[in-house]
Short mmCIF file of C-alpha atoms in Angstrom, two decimals:
data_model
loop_
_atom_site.label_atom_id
_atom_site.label_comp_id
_atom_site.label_asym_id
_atom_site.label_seq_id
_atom_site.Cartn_x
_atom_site.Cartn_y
_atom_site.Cartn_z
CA UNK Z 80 0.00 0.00 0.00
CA UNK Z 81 1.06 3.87 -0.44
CA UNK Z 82 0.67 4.39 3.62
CA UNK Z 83 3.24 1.21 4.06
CA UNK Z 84 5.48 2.62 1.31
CA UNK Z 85 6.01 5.61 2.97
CA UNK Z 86 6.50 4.25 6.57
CA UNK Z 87 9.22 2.10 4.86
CA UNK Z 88 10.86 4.67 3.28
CA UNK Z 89 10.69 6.78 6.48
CA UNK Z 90 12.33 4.22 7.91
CA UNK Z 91 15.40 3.69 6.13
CA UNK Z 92 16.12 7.45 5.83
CA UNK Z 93 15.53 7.30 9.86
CA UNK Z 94 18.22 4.53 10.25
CA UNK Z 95 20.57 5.14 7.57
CA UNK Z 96 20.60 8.73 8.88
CA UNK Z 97 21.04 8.10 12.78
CA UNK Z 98 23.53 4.82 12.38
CA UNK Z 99 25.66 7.18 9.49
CA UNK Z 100 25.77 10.53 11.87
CA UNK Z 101 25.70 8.73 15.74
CA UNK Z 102 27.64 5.98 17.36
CA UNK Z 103 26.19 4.11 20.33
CA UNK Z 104 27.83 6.08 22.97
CA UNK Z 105 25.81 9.34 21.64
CA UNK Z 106 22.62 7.47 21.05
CA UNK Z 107 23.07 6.28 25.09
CA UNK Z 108 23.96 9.99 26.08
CA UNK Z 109 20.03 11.21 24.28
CA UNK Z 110 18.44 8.60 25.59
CA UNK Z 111 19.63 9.27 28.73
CA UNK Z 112 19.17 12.76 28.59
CA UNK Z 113 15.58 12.55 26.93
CA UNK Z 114 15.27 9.93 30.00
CA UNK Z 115 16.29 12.52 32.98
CA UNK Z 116 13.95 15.49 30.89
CA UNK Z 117 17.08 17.48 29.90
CA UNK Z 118 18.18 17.39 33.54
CA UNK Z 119 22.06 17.60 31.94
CA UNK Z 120 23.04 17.69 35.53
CA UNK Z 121 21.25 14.31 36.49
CA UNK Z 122 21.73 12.54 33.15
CA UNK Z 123 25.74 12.85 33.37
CA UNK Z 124 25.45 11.35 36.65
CA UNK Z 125 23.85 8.07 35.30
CA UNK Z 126 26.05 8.46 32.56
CA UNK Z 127 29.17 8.44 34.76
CA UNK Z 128 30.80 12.01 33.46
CA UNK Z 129 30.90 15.13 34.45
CA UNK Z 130 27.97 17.99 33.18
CA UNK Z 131 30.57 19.68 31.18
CA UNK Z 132 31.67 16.32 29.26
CA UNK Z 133 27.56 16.21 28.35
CA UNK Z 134 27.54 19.55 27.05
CA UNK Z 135 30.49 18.88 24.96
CA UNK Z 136 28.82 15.51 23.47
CA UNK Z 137 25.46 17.68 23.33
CA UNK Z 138 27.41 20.61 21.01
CA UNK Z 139 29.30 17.09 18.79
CA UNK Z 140 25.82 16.05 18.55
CA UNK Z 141 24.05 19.14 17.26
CA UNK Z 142 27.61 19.88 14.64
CA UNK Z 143 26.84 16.11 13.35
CA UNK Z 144 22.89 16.00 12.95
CA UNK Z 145 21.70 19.89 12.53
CA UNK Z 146 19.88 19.67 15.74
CA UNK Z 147 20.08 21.55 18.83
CA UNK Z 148 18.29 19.15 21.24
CA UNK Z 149 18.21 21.92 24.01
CA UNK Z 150 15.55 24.10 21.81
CA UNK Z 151 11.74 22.90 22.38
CA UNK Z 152 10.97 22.80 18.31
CA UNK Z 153 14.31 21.01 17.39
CA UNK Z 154 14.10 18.55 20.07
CA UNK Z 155 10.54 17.48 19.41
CA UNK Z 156 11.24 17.06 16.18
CA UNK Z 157 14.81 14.91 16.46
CA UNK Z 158 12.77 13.00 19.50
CA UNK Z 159 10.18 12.07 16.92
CA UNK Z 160 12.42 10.55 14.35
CA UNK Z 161 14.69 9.17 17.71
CA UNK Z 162 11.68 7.66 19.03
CA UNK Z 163 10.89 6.00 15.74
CA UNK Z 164 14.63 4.67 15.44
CA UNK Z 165 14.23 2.74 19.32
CA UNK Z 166 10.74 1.24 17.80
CA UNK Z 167 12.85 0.15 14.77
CA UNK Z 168 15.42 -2.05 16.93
#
């Protein structure tokens, strides 16, 4: 079907793009920080580093995907896609 079509190609452009741009140790570091709300302070706790190492991976992830996850409208819409890659795997 067209609908089915479109979800796959959604798909691949979601995973090609996220597995091309992010390795696992940034994926784990927005997780966690979409986990802990944005708290940067309590996500680099679980995450074993300190804040300022976050913000540093935070700024390596907005130069590699475009996306600054700290602004509301750029977060919901790399959350949307990031929540679509998790349901993928």
């Amino acid at each position: 079907s067209f609908e089915q079509s479109v979800f796959d190609r959604y798909r691949a452009h979601v995973r090609k793009y996220l597995l091309r741009n992010l390795n696992l140790d940034m994926l784990e570091t927005i997780n966690t920080i979409f986990s802990r709300n944005l708290h940067l302070t309590d996500a680099a706790k679980d995450l074993y580093i300190h804040r300022n190492t976050l913000v540093y991976r935070i700024d390596k992830i907005k130069n590699l995907i475009g996306l600054d996850i700290r602004e509301f409208n750029e977060k919901t819409r790399f959350w949307s896609s990031f929540s679509f890659f998790i349901f993928l795997h």
